[in-house]
Tab-separated table of C-alpha atoms and ligand atoms in Angstrom:
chain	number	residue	atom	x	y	z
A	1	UNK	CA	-60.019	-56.220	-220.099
A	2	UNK	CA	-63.537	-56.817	-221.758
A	3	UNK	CA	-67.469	-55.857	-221.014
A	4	UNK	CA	-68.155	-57.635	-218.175
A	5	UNK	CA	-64.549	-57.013	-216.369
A	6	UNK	CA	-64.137	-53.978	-214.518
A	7	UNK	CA	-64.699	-50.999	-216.557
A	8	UNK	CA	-62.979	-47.864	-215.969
A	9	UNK	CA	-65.503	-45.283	-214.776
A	10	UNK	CA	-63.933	-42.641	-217.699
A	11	UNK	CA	-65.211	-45.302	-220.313
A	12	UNK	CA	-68.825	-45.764	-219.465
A	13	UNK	CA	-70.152	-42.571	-221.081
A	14	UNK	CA	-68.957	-43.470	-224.659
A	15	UNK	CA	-71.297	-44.379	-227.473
A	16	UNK	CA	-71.691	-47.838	-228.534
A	17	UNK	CA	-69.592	-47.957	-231.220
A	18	UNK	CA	-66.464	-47.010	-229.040
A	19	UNK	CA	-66.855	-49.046	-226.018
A	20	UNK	CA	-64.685	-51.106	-225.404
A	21	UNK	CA	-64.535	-54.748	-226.562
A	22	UNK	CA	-67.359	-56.537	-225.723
A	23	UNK	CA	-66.458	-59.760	-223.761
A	24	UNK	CA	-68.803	-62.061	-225.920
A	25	UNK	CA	-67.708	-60.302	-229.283
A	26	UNK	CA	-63.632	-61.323	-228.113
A	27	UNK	CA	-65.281	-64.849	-227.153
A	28	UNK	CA	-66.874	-65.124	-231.020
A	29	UNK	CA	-63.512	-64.145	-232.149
A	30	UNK	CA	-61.332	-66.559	-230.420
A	31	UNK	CA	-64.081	-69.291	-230.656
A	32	UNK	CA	-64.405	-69.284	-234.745
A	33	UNK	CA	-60.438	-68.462	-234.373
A	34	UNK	CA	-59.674	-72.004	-232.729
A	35	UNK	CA	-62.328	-73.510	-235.249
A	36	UNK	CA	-61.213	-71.352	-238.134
A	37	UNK	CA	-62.234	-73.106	-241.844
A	38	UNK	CA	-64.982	-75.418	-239.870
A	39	UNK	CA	-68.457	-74.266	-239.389
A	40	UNK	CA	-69.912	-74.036	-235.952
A	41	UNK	CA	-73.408	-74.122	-235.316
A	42	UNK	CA	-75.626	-71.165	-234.005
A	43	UNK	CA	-76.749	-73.420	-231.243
A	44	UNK	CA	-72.698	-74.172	-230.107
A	45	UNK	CA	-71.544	-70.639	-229.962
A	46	UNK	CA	-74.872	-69.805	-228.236
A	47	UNK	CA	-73.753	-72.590	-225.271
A	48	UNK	CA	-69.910	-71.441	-225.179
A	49	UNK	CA	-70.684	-67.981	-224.977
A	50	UNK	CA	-73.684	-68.366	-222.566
A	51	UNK	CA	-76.169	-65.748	-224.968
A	52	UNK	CA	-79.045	-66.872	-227.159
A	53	UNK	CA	-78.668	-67.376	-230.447
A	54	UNK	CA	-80.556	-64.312	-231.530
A	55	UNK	CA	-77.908	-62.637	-229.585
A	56	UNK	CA	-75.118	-64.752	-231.335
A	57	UNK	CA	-76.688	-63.463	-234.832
A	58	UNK	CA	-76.736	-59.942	-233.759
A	59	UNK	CA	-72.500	-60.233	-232.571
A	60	UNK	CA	-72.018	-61.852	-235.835
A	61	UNK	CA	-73.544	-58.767	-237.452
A	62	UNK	CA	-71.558	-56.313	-234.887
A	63	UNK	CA	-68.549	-58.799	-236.300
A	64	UNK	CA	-68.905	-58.140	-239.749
A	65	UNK	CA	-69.681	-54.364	-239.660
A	66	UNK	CA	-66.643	-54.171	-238.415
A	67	UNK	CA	-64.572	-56.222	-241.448
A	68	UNK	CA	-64.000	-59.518	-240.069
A	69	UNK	CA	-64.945	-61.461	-242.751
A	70	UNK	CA	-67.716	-64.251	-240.867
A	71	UNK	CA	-68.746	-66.917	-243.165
A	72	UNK	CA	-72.165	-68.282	-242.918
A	73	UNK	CA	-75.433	-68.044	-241.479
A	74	UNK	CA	-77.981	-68.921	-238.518
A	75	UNK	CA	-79.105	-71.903	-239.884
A	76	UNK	CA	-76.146	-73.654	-240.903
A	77	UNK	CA	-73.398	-72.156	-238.509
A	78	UNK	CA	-70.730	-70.012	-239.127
A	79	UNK	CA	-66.860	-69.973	-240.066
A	80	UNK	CA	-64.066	-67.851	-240.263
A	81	UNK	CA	-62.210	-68.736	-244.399
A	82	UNK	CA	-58.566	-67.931	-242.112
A	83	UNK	CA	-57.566	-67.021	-238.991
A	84	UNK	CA	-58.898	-63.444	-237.790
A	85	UNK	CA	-55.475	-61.036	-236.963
A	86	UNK	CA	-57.399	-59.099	-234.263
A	87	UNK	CA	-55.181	-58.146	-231.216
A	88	UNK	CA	-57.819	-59.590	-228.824
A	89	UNK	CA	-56.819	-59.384	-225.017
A	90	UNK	CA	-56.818	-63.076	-224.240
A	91	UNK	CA	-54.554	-63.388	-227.403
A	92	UNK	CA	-52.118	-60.775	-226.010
A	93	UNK	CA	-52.314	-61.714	-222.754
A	94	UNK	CA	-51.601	-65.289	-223.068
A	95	UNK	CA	-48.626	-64.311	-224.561
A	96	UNK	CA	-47.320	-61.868	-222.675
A	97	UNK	CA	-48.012	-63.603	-219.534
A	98	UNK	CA	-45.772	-62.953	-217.476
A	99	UNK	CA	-44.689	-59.272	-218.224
A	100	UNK	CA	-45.869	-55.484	-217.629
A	101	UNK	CA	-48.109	-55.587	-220.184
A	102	UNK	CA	-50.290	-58.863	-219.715
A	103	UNK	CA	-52.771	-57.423	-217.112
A	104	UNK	CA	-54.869	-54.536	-218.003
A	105	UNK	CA	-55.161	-54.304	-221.860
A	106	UNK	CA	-57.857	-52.629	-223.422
A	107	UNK	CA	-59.389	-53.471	-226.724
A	108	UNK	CA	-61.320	-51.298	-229.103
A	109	UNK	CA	-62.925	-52.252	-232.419
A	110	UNK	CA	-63.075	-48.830	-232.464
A	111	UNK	CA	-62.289	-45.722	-230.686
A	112	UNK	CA	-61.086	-42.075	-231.729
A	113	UNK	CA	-57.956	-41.999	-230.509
A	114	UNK	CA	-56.513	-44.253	-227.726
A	115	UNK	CA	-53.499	-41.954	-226.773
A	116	UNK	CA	-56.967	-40.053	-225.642
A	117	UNK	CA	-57.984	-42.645	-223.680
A	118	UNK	CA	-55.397	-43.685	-222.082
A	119	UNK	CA	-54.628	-39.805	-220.926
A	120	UNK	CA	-58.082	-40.249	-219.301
A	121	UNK	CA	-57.591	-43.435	-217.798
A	122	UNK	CA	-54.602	-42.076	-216.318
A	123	UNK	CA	-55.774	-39.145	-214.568
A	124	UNK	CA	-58.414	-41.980	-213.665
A	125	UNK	CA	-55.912	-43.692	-211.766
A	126	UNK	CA	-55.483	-46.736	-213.691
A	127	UNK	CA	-52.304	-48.951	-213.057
A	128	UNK	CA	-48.655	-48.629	-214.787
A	129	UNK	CA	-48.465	-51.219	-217.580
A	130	UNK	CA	-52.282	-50.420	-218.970
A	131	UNK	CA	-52.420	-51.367	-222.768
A	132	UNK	CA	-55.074	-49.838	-224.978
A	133	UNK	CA	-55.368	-51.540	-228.367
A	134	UNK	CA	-57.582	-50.326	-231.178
A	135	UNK	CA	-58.833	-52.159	-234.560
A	136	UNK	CA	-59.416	-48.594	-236.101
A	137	UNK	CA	-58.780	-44.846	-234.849
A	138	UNK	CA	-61.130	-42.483	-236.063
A	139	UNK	CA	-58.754	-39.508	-234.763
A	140	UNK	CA	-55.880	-40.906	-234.519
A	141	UNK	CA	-53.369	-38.256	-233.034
A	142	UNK	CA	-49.630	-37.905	-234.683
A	143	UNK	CA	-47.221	-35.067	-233.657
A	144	UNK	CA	-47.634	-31.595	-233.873
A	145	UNK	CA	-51.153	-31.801	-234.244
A	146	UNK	CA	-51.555	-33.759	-237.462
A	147	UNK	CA	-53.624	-37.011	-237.401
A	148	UNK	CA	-52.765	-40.496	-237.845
A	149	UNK	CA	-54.125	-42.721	-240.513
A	150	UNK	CA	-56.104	-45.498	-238.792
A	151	UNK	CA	-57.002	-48.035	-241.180
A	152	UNK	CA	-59.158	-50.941	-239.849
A	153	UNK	CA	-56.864	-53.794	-239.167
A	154	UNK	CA	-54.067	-53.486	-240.802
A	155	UNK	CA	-52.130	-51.215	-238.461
A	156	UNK	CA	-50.790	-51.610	-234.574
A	157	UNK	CA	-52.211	-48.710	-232.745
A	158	UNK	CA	-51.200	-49.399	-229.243
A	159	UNK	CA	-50.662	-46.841	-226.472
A	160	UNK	CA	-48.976	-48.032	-222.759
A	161	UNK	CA	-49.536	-46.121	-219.784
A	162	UNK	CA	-46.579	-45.766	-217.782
A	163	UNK	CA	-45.561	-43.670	-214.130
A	164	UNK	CA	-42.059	-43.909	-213.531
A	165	UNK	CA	-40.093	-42.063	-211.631
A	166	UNK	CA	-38.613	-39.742	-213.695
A	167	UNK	CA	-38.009	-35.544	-214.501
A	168	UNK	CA	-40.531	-34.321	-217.422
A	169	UNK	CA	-36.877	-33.459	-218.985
A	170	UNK	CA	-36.582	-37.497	-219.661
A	171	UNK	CA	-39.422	-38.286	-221.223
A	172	UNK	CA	-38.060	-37.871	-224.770
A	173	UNK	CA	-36.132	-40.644	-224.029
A	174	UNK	CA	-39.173	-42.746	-223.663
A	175	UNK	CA	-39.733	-41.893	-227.185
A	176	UNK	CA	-36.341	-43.007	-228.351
A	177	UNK	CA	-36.461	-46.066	-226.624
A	178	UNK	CA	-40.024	-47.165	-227.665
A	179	UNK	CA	-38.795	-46.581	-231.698
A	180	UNK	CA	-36.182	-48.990	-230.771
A	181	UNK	CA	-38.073	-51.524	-229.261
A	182	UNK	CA	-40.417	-50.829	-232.425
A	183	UNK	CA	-37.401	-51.113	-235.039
A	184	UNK	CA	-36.390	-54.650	-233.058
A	185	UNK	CA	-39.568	-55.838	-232.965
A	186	UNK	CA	-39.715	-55.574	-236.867
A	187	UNK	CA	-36.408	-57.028	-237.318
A	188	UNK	CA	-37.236	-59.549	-235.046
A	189	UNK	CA	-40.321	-61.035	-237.008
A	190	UNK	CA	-39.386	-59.514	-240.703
A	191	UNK	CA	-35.500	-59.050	-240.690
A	192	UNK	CA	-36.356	-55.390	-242.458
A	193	UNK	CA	-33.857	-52.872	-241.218
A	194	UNK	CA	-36.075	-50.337	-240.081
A	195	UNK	CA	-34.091	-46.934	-239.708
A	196	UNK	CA	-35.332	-44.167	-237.225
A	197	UNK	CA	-35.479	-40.514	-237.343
A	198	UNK	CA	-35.377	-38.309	-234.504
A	199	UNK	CA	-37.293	-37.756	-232.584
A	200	UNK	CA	-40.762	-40.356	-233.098
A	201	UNK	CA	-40.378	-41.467	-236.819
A	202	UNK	CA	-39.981	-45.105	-238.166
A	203	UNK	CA	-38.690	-45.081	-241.720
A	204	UNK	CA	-38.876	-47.953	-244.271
A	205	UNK	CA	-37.414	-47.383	-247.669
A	206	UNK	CA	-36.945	-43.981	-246.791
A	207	UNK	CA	-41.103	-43.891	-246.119
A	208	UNK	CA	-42.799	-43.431	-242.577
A	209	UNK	CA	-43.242	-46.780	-241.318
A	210	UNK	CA	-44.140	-45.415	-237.899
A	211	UNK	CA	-44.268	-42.935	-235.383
A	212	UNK	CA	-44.488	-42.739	-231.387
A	213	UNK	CA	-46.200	-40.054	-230.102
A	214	UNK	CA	-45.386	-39.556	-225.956
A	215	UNK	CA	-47.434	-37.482	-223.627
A	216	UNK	CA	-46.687	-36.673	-220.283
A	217	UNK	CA	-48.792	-35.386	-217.316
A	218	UNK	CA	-46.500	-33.832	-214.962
A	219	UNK	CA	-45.679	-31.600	-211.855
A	220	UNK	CA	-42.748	-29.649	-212.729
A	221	UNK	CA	-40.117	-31.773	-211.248
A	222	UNK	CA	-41.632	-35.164	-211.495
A	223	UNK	CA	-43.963	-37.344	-214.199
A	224	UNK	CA	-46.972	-38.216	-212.767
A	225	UNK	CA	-47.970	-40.631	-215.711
A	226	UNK	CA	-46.448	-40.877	-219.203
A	227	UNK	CA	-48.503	-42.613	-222.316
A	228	UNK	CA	-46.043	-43.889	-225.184
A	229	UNK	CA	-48.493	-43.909	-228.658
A	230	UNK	CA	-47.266	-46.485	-231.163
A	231	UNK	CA	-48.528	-46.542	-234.653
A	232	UNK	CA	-47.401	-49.152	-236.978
A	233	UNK	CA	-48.266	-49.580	-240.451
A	234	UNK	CA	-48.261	-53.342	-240.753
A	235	UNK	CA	-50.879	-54.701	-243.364
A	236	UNK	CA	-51.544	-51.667	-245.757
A	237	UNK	CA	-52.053	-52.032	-249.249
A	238	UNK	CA	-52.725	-48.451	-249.962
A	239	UNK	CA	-52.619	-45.043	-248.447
A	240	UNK	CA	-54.669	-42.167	-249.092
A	241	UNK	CA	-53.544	-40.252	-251.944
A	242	UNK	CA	-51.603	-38.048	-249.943
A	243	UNK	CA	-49.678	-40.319	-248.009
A	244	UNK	CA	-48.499	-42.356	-250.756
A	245	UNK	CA	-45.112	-41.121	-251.510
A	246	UNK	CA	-44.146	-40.532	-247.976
A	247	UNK	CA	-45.505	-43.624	-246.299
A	248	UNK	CA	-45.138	-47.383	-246.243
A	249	UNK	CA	-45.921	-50.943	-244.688
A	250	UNK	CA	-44.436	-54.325	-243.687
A	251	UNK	CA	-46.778	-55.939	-246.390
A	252	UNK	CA	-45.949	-53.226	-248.790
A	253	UNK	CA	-42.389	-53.701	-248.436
A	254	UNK	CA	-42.168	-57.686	-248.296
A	255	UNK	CA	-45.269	-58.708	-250.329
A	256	UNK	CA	-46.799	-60.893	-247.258
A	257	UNK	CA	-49.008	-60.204	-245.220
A	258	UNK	CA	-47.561	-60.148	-241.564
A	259	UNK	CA	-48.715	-61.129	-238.071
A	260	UNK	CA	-50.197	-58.056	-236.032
A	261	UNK	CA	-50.101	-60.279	-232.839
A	262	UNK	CA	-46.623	-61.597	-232.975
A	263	UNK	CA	-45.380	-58.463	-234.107
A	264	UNK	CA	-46.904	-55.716	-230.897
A	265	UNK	CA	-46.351	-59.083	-228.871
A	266	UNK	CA	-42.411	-58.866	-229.562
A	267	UNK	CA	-42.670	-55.051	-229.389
A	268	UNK	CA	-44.316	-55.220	-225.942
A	269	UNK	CA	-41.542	-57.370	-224.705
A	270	UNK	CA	-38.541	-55.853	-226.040
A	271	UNK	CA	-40.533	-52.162	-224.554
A	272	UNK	CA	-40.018	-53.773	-221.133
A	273	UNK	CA	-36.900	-54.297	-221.631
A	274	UNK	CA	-35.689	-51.255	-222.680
A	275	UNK	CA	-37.987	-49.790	-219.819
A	276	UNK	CA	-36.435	-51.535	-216.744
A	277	UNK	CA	-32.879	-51.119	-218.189
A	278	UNK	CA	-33.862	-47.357	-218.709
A	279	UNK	CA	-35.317	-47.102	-215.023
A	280	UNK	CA	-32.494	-49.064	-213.505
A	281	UNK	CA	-29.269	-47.767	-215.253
A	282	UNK	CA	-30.050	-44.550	-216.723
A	283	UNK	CA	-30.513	-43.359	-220.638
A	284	UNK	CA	-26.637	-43.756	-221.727
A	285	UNK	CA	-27.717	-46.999	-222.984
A	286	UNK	CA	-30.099	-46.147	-224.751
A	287	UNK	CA	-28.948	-42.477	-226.170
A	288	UNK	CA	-26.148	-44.826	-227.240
A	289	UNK	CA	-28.237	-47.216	-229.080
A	290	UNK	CA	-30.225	-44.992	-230.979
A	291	UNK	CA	-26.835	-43.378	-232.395
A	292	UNK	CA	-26.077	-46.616	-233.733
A	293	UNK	CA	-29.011	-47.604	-235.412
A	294	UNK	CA	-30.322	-44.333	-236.612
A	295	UNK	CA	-28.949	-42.815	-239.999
A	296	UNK	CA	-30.183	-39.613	-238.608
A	297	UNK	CA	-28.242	-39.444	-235.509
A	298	UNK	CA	-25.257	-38.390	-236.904
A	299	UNK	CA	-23.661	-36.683	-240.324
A	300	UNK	CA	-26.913	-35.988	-241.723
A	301	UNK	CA	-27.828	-33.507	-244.026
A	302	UNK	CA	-30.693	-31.936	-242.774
A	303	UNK	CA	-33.338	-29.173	-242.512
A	304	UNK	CA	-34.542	-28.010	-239.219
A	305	UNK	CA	-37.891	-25.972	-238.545
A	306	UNK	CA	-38.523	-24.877	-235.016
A	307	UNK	CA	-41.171	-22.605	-233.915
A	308	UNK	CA	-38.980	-20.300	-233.689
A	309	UNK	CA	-36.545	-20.751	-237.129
A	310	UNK	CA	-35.479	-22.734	-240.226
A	311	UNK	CA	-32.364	-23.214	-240.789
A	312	UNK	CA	-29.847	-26.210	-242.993
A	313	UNK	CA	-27.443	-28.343	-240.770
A	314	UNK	CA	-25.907	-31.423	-240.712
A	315	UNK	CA	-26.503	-33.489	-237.669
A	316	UNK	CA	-23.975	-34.216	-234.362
A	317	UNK	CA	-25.210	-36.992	-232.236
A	318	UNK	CA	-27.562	-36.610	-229.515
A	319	UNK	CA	-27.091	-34.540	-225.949
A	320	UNK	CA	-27.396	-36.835	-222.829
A	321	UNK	CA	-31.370	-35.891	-222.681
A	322	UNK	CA	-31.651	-37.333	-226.105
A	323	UNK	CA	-32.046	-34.102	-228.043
A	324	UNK	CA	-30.563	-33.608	-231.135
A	325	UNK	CA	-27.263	-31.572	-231.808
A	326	UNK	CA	-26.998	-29.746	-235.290
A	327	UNK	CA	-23.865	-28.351	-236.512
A	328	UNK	CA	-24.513	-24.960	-238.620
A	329	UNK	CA	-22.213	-23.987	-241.743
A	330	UNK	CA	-20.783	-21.221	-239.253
A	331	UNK	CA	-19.511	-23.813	-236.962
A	332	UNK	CA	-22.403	-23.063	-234.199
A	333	UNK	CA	-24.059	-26.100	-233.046
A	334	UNK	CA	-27.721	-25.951	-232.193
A	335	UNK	CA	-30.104	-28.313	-230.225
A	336	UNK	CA	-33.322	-28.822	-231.306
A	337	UNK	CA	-35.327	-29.257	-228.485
A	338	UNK	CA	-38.219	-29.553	-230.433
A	339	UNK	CA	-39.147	-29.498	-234.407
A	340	UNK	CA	-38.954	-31.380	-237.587
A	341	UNK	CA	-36.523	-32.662	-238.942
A	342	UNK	CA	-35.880	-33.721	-242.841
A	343	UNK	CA	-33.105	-34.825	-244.812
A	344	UNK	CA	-31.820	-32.511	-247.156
A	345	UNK	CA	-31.302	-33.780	-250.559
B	1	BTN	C1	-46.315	-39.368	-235.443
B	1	BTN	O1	-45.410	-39.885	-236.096
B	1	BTN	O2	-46.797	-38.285	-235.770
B	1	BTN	C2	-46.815	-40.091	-234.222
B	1	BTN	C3	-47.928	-41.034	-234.566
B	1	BTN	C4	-48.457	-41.813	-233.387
B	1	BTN	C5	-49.676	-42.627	-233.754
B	1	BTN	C6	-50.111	-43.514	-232.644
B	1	BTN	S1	-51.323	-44.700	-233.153
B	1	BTN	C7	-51.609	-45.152	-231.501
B	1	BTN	C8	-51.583	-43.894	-230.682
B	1	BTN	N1	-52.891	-43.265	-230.639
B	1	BTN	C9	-52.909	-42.088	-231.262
B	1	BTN	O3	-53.910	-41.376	-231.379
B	1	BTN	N2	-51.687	-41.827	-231.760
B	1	BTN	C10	-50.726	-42.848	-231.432
């Protein structure tokens, strides 16, 4: 959805730099896209996007504060040197007609965090299969508080609002099943073998590739609407100084850069998957699946904290609500409903 689309009510109080995409900014975008390398004259866009060209010159300006990299000038026209990778709606929904996802997708440039907004536009009311893309998060949220690193354009930070019909008690499995639509996704379009840690965390190299970060508004026996927060780090050439030993990227680990777009596009689709198998047959399939592809499932040295306790353990597979079972050295196994969990080494 863009500017002049219908705007959820909850988004027209934000400040201009977190509104949502504007229409003509997406229709720059996708016009210097199609045209990339060739120049296009003021006067063109102007027609196309039905603004004057002041207005054109002022977008370009919006367009390059926020890093695409718009070759050019009024008087002779304007280019893009390659192919913007910006997740614009008309991109994503062109190819994902067809599925949950292709018909209310949000687009920042920027916003602060759009688990946040999509927690809004679900007590708003808006429809299962809402997808709110951002460029950059300026607060992005990661568990237990701590904040995601949002870099401009080189990550995926996607968040899907969902209302099943499910107990709160399931939700977890959400989580499970999004990092394995992630981890195929990745596969898919890198062939990396992406390995995941319970509960949220995509690992590359034995680095954080990724996390999921699911939040639920509930009555106590059913979900009244659950949003599923994907971060991927995708095109990163550096982390902050204190994320550099512990995190990682695509482009890090392969040397290329890699496509955003095809990548969220496959993650989208194998997410529905997973979703209506999920909704239609239960979590076996999926409890099942993340056993197999997650080193941390099972036989795992690892430390636990809780809120409550730390304690050493070596993992035992996963109970049929997806929580993970830890065997102590006196033979006691716990679960941990929730915590952190590291390998011991
Ligand atoms: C974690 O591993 O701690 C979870 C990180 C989840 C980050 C994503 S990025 C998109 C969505 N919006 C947020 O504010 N957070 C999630």
């Amino acid at each position: 959805m863009t500017g002049a689309q219908r705007r959820p009510r909850v988004m027209a109080k934000k400040k201009s730099a977190d509104e949502l995409t504007d229409r003509r900014l997406a229709g720059l975008v996708t016009l210097l896209g199609e045209n990339a390398t060739f120049v296009i004259s003021g006067a063109r866009i102007a027609r196309e996007l039905g603004v004057s060209r002041t207005t054109v010159w002022r977008l370009v300006t919006r367009l390059r504060a926020l890093g695409v990299t718009v070759r050019g000038r009024a008087a002779t026209g304007y280019f893009l040197e390659s192919v913007a990778d910006i997740l614009t709606p008309e991109a994503l929904k062109s190819a994902l007609k067809g599925t949950l996802f292709a018909k209310h997708i949000l687009h920042f440039f920027r916003t602060d965090s759009t688990n946040r907004v999509a927690l809004e536009l679900g007590h708003a009311g808006e429809p299962e299969g809402t997808v709110v893309i951002a460029e950059e998060q300026t607060a992005g949220r990661g568990r237990a508080g701590r904040t995601w690193h949002s870099e401009r354009a080189t990550g995926i930070y996607v968040t899907l609002l969902l209302r099943p019909r499910l107990a709160p008690v399931q939700a977890p499995l959400l989580t499970m099943m999004a990092g394995i639509a992630a981890r195929n996704a990745v596969a898919a379009v890198t062939g990396l073998p992406v390995d995941l840690k319970w509960p949220n965390d995509l690992l590359l190299a034995g680095k954080k590739l990724g996390g999921i970060l699911t939040e639920m508004h509930a009555e106590p026996n059913l979900v009244k609407f659950i949003i599923v927060g994907i971060g991927l780090n995708v095109n990163q050439q550096q982390f902050p100084t204190e994320l550099r030993a512990v995190a990682t990227s695509l482009r890090a680990e392969t040397g290329k850069r890699q496509s955003r777009l095809e990548i969220l596009v496959r993650l989208l689709r194998e997410f529905e998957r997973g979703y209506r198998e999920m909704l239609s047959d239960g979590s076996a399939n999926i409890i099942k699946r993340f056993e197999e592809v997650s080193s941390y499932a099972r036989g795992k040295k690892v430390r636990v904290v809780t809120g409550a306790e730390t304690f050493n353990g070596v993992t035992a597979g996963l109970t049929g609500e997806g929580l993970l079972r830890v065997a102590r050295s006196d033979g006691s196994v716990f679960t941990v409903i929730a915590g952190d969990v590291s390998e011991l080494r």
